[in-house]
Tab-separated table of N, CA and C and ligand atoms in Angstrom:
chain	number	residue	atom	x	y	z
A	73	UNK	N	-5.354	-26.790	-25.201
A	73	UNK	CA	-4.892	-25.631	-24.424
A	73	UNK	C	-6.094	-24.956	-23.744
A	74	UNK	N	-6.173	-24.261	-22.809
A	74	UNK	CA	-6.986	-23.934	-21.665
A	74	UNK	C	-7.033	-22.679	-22.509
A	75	UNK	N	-8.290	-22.260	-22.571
A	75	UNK	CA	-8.986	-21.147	-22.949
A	75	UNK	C	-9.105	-19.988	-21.786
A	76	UNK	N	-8.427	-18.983	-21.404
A	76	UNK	CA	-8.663	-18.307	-20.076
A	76	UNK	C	-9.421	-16.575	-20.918
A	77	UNK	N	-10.402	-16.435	-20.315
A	77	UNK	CA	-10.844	-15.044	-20.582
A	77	UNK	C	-10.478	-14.619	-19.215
A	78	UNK	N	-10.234	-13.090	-19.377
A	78	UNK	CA	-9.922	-12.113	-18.230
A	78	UNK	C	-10.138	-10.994	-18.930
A	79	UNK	N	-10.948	-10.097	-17.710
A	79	UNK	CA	-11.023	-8.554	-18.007
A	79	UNK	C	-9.870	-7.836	-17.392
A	80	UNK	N	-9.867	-7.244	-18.764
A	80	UNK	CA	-8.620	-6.343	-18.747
A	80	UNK	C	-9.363	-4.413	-17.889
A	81	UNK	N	-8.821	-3.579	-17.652
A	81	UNK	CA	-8.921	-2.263	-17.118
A	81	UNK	C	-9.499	-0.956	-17.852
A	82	UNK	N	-9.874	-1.646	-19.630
A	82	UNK	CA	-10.033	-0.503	-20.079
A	82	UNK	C	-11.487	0.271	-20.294
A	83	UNK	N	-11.672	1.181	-20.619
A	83	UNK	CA	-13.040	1.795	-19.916
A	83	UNK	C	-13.265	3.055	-20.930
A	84	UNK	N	-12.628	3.416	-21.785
A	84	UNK	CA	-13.041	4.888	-22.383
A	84	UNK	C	-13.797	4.283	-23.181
A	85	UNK	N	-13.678	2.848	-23.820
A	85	UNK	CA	-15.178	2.624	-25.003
A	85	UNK	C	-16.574	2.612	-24.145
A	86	UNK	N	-16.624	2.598	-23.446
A	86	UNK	CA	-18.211	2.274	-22.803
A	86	UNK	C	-18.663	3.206	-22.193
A	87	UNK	N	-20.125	3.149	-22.318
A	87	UNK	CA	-20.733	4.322	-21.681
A	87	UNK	C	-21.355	3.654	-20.479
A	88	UNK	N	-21.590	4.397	-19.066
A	88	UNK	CA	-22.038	4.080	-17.549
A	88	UNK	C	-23.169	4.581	-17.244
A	89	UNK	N	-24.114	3.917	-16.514
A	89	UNK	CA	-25.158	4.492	-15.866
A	89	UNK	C	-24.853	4.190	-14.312
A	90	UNK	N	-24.853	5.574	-12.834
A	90	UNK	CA	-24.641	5.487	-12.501
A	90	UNK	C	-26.378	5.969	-11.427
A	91	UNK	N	-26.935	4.580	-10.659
A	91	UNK	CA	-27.957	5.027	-10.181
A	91	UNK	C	-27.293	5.075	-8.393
A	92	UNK	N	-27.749	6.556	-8.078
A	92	UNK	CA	-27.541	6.461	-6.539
A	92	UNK	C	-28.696	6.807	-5.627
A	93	UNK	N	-28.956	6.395	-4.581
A	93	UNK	CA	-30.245	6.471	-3.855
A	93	UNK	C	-29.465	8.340	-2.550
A	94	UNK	N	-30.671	8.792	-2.619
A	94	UNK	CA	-30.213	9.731	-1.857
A	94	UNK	C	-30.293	10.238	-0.091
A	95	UNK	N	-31.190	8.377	0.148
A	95	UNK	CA	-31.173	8.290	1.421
A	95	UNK	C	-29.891	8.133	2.265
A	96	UNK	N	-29.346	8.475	3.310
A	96	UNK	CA	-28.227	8.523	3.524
A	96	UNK	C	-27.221	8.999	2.620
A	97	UNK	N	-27.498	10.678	3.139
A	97	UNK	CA	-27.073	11.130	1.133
A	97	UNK	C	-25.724	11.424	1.636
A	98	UNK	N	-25.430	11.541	3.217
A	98	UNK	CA	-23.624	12.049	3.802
A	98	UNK	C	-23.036	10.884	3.042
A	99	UNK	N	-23.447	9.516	3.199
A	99	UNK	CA	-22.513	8.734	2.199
A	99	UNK	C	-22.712	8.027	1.115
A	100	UNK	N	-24.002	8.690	0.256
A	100	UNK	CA	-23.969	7.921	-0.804
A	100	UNK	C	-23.112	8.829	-1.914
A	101	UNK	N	-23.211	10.763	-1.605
A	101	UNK	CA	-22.524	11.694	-2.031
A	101	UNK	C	-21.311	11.283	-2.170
A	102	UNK	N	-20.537	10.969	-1.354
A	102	UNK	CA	-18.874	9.985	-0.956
A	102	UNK	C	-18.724	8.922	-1.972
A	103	UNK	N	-20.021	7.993	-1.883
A	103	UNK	CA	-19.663	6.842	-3.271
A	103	UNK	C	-19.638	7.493	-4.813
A	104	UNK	N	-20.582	8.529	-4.456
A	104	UNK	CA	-20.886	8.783	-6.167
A	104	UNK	C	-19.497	9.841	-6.664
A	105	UNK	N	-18.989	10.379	-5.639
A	105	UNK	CA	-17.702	11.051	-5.748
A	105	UNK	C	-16.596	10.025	-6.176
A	106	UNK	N	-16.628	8.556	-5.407
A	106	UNK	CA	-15.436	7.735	-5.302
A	106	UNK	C	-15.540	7.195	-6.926
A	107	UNK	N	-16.985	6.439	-7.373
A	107	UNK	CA	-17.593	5.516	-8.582
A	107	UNK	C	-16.890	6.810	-9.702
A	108	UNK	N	-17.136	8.553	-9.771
A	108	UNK	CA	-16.894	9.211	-10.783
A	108	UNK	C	-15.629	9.473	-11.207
A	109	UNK	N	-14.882	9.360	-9.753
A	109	UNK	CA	-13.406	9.570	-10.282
A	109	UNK	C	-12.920	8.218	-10.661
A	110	UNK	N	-13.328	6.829	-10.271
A	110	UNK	CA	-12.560	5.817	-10.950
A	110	UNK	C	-12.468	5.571	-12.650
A	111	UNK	N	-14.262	6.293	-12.615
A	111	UNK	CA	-14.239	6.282	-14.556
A	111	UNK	C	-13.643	7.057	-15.199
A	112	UNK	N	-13.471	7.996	-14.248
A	112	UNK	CA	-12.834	9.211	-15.295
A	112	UNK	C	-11.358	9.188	-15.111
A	113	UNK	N	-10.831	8.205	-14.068
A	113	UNK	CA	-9.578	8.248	-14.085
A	113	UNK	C	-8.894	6.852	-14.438
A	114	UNK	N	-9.939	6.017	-15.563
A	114	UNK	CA	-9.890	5.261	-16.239
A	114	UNK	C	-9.943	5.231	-17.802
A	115	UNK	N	-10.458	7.115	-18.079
A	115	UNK	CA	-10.285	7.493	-19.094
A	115	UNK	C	-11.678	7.398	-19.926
A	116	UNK	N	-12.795	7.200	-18.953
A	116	UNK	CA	-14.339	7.931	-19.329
A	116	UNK	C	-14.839	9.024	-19.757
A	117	UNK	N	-15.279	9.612	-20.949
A	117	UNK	CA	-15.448	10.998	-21.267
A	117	UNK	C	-16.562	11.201	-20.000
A	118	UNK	N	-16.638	12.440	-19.569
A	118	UNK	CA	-18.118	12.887	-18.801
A	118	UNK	C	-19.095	12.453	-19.584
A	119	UNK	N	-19.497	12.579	-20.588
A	119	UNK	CA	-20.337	12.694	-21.760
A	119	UNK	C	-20.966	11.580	-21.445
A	120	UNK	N	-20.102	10.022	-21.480
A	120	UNK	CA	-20.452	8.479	-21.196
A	120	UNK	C	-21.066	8.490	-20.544
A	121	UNK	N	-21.165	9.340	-18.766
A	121	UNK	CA	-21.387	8.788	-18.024
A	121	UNK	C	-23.173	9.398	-17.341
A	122	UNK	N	-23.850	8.511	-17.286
A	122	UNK	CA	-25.422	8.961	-16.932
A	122	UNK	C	-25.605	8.732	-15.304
A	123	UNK	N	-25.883	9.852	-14.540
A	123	UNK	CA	-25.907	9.705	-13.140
A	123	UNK	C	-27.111	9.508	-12.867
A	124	UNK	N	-28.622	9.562	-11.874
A	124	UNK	CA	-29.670	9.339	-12.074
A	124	UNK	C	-29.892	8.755	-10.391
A	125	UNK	N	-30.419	9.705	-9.696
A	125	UNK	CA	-30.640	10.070	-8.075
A	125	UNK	C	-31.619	9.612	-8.025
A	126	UNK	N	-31.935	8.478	-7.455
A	126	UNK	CA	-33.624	8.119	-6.688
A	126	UNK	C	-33.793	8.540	-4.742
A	127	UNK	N	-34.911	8.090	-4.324
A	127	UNK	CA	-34.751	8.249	-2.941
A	127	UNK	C	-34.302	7.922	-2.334
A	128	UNK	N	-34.738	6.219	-2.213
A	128	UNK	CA	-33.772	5.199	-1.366
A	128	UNK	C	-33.063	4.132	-2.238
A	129	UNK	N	-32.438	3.499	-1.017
A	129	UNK	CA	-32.094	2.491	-1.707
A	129	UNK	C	-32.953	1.034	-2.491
A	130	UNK	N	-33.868	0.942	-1.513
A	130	UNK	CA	-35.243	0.339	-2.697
A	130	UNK	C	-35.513	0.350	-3.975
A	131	UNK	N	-35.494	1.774	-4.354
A	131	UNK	CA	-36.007	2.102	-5.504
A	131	UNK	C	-34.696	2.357	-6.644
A	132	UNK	N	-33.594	1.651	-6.324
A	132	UNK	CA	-31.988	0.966	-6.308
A	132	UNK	C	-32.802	0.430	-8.019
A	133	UNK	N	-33.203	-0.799	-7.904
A	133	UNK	CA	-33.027	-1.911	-8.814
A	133	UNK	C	-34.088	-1.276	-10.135
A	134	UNK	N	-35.029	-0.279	-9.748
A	134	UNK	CA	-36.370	0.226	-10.537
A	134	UNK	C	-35.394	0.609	-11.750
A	135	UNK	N	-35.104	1.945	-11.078
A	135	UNK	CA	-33.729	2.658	-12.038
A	135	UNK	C	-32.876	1.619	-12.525
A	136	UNK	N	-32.267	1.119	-12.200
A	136	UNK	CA	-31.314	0.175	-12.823
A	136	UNK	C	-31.659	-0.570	-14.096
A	137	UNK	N	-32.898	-0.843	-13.733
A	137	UNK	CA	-33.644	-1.470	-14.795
A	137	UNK	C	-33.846	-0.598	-16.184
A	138	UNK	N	-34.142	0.709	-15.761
A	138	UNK	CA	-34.438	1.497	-16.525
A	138	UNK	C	-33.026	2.122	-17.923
A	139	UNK	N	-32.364	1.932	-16.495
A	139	UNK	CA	-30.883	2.730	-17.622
A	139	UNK	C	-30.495	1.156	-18.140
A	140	UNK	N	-30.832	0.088	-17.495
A	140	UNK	CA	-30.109	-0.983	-18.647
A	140	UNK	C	-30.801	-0.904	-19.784
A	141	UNK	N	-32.279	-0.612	-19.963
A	141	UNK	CA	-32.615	-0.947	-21.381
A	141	UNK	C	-32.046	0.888	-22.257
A	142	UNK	N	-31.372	1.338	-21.838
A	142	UNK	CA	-31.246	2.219	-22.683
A	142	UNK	C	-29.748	1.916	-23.408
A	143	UNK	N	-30.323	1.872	-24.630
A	143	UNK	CA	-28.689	1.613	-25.557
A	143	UNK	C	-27.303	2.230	-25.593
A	144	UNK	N	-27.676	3.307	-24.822
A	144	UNK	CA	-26.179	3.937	-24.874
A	144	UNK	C	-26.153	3.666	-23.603
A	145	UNK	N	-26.340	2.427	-22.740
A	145	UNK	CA	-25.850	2.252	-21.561
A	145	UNK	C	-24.857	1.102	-21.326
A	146	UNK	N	-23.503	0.702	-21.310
A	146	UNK	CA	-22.937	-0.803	-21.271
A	146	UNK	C	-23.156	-1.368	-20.097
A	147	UNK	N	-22.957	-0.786	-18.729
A	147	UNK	CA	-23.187	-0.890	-17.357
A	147	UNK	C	-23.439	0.094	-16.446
A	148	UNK	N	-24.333	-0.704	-15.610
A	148	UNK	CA	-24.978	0.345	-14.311
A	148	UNK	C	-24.492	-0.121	-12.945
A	149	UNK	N	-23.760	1.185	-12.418
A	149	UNK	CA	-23.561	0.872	-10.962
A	149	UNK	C	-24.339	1.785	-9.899
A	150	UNK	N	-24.778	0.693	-9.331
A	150	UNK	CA	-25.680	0.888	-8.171
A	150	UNK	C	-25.106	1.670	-6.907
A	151	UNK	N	-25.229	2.599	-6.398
A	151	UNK	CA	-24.698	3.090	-5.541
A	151	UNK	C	-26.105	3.513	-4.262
A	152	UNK	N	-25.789	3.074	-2.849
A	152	UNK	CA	-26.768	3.233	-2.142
A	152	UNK	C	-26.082	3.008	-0.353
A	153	UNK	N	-26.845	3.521	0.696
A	153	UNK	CA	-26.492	2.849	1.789
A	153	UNK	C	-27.327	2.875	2.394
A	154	UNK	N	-27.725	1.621	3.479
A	154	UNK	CA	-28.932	0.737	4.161
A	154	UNK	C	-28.083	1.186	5.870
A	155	UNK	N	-28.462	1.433	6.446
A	155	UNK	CA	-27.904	1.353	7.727
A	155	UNK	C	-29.419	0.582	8.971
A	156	UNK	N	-28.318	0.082	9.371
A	156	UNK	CA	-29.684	-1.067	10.715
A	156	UNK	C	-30.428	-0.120	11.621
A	157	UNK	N	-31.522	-0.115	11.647
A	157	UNK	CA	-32.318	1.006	12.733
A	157	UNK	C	-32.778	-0.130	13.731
A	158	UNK	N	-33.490	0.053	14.442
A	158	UNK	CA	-34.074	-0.839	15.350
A	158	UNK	C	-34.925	-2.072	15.182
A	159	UNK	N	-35.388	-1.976	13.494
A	159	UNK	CA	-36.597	-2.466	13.379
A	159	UNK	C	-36.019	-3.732	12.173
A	160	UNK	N	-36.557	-4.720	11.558
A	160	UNK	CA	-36.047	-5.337	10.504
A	160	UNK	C	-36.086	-4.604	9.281
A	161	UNK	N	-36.576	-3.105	8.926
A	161	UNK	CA	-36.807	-2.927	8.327
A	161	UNK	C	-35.866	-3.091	7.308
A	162	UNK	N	-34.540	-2.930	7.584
A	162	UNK	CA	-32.821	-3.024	7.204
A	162	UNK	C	-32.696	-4.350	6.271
A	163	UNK	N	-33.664	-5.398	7.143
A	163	UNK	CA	-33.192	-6.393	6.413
A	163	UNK	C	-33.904	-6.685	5.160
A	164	UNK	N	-35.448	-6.421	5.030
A	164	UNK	CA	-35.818	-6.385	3.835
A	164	UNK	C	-35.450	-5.551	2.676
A	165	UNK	N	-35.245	-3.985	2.885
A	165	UNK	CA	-34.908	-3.461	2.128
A	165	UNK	C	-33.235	-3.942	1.608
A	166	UNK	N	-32.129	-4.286	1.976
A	166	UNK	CA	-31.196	-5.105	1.625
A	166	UNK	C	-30.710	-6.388	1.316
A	167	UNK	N	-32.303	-6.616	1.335
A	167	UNK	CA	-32.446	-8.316	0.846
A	167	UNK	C	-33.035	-7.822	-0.648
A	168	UNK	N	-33.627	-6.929	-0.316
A	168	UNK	CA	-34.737	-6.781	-1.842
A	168	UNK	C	-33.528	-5.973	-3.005
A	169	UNK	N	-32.911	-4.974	-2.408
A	169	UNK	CA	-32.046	-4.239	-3.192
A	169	UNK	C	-30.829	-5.258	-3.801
A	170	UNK	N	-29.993	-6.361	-3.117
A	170	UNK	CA	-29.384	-6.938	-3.740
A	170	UNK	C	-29.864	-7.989	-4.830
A	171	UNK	N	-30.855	-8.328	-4.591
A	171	UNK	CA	-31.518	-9.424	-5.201
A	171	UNK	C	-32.025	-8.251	-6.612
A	172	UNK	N	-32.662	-7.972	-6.491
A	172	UNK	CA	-32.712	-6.842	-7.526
A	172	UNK	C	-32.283	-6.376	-8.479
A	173	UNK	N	-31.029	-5.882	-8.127
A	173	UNK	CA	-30.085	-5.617	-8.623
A	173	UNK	C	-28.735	-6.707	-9.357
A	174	UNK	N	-29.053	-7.706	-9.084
A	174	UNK	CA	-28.673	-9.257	-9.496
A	174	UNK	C	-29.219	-9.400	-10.644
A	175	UNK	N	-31.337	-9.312	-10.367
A	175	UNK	CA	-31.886	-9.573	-11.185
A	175	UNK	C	-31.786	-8.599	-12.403
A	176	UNK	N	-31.532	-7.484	-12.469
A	176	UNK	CA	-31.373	-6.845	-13.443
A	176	UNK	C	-30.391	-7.275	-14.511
A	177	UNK	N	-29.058	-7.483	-13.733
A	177	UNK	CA	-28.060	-7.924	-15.107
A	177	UNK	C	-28.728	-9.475	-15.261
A	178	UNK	N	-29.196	-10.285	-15.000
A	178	UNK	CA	-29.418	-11.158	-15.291
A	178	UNK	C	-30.795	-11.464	-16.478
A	179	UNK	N	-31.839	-10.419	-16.262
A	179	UNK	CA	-32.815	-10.472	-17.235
A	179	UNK	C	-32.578	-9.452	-18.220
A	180	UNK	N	-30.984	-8.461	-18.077
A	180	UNK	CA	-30.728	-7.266	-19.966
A	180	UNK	C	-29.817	-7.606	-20.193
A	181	UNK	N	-28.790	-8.437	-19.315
A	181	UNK	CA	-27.775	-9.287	-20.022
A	181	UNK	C	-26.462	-8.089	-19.518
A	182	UNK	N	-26.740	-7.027	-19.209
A	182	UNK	CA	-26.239	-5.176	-19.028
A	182	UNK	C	-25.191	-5.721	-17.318
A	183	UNK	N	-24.231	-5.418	-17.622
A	183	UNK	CA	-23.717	-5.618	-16.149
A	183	UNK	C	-23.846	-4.890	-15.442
A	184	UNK	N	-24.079	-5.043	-14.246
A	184	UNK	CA	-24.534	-4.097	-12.417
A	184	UNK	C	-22.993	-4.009	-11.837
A	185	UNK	N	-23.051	-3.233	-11.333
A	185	UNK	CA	-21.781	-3.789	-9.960
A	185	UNK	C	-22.660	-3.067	-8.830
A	186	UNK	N	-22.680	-3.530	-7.539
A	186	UNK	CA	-24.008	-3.100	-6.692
A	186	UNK	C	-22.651	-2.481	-5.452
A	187	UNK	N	-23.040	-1.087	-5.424
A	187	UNK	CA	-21.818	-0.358	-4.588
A	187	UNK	C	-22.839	0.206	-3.375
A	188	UNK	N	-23.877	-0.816	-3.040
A	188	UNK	CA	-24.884	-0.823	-1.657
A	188	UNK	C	-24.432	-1.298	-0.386
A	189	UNK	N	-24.136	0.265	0.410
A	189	UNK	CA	-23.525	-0.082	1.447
A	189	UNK	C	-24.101	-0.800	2.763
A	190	UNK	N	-24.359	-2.328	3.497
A	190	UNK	CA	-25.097	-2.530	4.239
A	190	UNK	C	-24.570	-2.483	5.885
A	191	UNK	N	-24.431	-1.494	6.546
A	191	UNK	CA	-23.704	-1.314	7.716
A	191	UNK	C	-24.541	-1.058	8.808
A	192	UNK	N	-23.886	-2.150	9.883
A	192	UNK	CA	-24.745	-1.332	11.208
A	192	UNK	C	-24.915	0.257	11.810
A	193	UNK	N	-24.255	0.652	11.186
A	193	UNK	CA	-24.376	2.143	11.598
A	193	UNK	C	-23.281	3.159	10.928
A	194	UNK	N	-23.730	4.322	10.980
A	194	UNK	CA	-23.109	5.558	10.177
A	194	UNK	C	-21.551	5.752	9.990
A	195	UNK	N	-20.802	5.171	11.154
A	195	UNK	CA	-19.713	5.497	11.003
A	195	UNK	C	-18.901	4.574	10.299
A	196	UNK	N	-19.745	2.934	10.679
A	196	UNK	CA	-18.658	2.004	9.317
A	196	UNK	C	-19.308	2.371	8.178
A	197	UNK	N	-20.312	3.305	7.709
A	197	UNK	CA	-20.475	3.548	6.423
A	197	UNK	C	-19.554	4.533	5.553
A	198	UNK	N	-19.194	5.671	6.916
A	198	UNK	CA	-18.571	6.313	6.382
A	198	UNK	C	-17.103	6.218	6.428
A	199	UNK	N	-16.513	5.203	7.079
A	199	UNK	CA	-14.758	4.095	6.387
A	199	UNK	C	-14.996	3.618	5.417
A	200	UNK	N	-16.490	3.430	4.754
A	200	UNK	CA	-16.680	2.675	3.295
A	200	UNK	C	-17.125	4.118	2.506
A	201	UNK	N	-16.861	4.887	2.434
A	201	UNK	CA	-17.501	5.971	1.643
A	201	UNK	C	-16.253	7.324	1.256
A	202	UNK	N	-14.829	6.410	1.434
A	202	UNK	CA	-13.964	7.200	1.628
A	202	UNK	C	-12.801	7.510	2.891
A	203	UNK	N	-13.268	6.775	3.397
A	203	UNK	CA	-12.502	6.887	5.074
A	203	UNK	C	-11.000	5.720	4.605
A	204	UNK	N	-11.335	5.374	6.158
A	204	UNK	CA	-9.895	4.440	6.551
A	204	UNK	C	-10.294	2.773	5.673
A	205	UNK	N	-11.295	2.651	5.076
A	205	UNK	CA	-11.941	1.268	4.787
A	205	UNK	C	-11.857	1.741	2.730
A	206	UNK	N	-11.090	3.005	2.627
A	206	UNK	CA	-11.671	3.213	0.887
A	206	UNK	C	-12.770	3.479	0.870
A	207	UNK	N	-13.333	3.491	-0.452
A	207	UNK	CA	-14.581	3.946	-1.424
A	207	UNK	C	-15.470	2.941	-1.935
A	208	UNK	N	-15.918	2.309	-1.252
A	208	UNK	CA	-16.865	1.476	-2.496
A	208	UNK	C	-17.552	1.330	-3.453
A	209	UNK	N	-17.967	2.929	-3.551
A	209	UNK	CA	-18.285	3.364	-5.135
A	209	UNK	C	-16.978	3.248	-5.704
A	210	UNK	N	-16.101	3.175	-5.223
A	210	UNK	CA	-14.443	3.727	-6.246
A	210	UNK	C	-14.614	2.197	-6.642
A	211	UNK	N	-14.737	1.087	-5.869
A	211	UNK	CA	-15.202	0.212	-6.212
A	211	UNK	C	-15.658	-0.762	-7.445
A	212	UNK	N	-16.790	-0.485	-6.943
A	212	UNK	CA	-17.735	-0.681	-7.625
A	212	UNK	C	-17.626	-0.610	-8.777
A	213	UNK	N	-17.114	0.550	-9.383
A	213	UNK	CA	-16.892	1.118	-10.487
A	213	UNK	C	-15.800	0.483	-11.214
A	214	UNK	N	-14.764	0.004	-10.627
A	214	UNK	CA	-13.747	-0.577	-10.985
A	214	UNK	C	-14.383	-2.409	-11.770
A	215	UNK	N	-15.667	-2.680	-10.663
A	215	UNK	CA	-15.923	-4.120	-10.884
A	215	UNK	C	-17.086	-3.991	-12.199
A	216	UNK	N	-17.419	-3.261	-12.539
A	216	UNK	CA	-18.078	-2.737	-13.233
A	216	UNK	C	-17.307	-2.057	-14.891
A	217	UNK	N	-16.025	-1.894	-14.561
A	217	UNK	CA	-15.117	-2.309	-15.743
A	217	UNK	C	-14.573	-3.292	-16.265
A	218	UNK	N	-14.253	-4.129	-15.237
A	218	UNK	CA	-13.860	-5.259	-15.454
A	218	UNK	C	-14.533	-6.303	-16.005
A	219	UNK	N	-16.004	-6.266	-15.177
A	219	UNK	CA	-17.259	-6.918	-15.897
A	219	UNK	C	-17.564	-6.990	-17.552
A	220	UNK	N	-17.735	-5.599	-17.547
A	220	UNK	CA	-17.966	-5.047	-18.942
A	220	UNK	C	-16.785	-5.852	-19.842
A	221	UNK	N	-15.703	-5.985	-19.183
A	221	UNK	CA	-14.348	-6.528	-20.407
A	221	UNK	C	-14.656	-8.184	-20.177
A	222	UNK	N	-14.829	-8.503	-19.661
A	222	UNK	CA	-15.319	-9.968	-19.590
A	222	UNK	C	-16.664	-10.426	-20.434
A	223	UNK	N	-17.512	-9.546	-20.244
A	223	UNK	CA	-18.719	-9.926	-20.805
A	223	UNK	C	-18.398	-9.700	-22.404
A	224	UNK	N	-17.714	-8.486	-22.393
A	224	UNK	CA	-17.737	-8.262	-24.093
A	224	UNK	C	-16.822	-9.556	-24.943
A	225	UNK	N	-15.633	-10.021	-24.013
A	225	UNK	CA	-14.976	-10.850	-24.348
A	225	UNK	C	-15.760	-12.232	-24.767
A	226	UNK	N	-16.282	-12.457	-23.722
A	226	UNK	CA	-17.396	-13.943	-23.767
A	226	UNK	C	-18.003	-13.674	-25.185
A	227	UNK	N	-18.401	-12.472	-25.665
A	227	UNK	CA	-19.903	-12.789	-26.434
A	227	UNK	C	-18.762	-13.200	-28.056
A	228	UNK	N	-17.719	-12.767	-28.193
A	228	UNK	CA	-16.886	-13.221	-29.336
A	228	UNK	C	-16.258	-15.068	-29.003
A	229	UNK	N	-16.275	-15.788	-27.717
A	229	UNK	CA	-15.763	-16.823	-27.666
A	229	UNK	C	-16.870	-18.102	-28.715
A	230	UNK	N	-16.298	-18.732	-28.980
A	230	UNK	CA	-17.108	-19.828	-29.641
A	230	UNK	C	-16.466	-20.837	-28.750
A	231	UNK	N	-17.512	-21.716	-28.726
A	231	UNK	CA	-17.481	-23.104	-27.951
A	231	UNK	C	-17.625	-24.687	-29.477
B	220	INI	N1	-33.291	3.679	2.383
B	220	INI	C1	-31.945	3.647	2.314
B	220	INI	O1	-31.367	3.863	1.230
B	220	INI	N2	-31.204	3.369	3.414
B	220	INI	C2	-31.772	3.115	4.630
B	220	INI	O2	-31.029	2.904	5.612
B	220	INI	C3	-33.195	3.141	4.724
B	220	INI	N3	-33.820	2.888	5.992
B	220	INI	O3	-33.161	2.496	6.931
B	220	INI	O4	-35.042	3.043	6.132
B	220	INI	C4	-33.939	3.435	3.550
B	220	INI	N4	-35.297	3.475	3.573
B	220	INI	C5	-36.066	4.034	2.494
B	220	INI	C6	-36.356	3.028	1.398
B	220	INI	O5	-35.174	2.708	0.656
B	220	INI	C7	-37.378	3.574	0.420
B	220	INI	O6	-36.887	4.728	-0.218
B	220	INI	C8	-38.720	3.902	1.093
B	220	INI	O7	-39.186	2.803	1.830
B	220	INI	C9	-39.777	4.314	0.034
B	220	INI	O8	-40.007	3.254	-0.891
């Protein structure tokens, strides 16, 4: 018989670290609004949940790193937005922030969900920050529960 794991929706056992960059703060404010009400309307005490403001989105994966090694953390969602200026600068910093942020759950074992918005410009950020496009922190947050129920599931499977 086929062995199927699936994460299930539930969320009041775990505690969240929620890192948001405060560059483009009109919509990272919007994600961190969208990411707080999904936990808490998933049945997250406030108490669980650790918020933790850096500058940009760069400095995304530093933090991340930081709240995964802390034990009362199960998962960290990344919340940030990159918008294209003239220069490549867009593309390194959103090459480096996803990769990053990859690398984190991958070297604490701690699941990410990365709610880094990468848009050509302000206004599709802000259809992703709450508009006509949803929340991608609301997101995020959601993939970041689900994660958590999968991962916890895996670590009881025997092979
Ligand atoms: N940081 C962002 O979060 N979004 C951007 O669009 C952005 N742009 O375009 O420059 C940005 N730059 C700052 C960067 O993340 C670092 O904070 C900075 O380089 C200092 O390390």
């Amino acid at each position: 018989m086929v062995r199927v794991v699936e994460g299930n929706l539930s969320a009041g056992q775990y505690s969240f670290g929620i890192v948001v960059s405060r560059f483009n703060g009109i919509v990272t404010q919007q994600l961190l609004r969208g990411a707080m009400d999904c936990l808490l309307r998933h049945g997250v005490a406030e108490e669980r949940i650790t918020v933790v403001h850096c500058p940009g989105a760069f400095e995304i994966p530093h933090v991340a790193k930081q709240l995964a090694g802390n034990d009362h953390v199960d998962a960290v969602i990344c919340l940030g937005c990159i918008i294209r200026g003239e220069t490549p600068h867009f593309e390194y910093i959103a090459k480096e922030v996803s990769r990053g942020i990859g690398q984190v759950a991958l070297d604490t074992g701690v699941a990410t969900a990365f709610g880094v918005l990468t848009t050509e410009n302000l206004e599709q950020a802000l259809e992703r920050a709450g508009a006509k496009a949803g929340n991608k922190g609301w997101d995020a947050a959601l993939s970041a529960i689900e994660q958590l129920n999968v991962t916890t599931q895996l670590k009881g499977v025997k092979h």
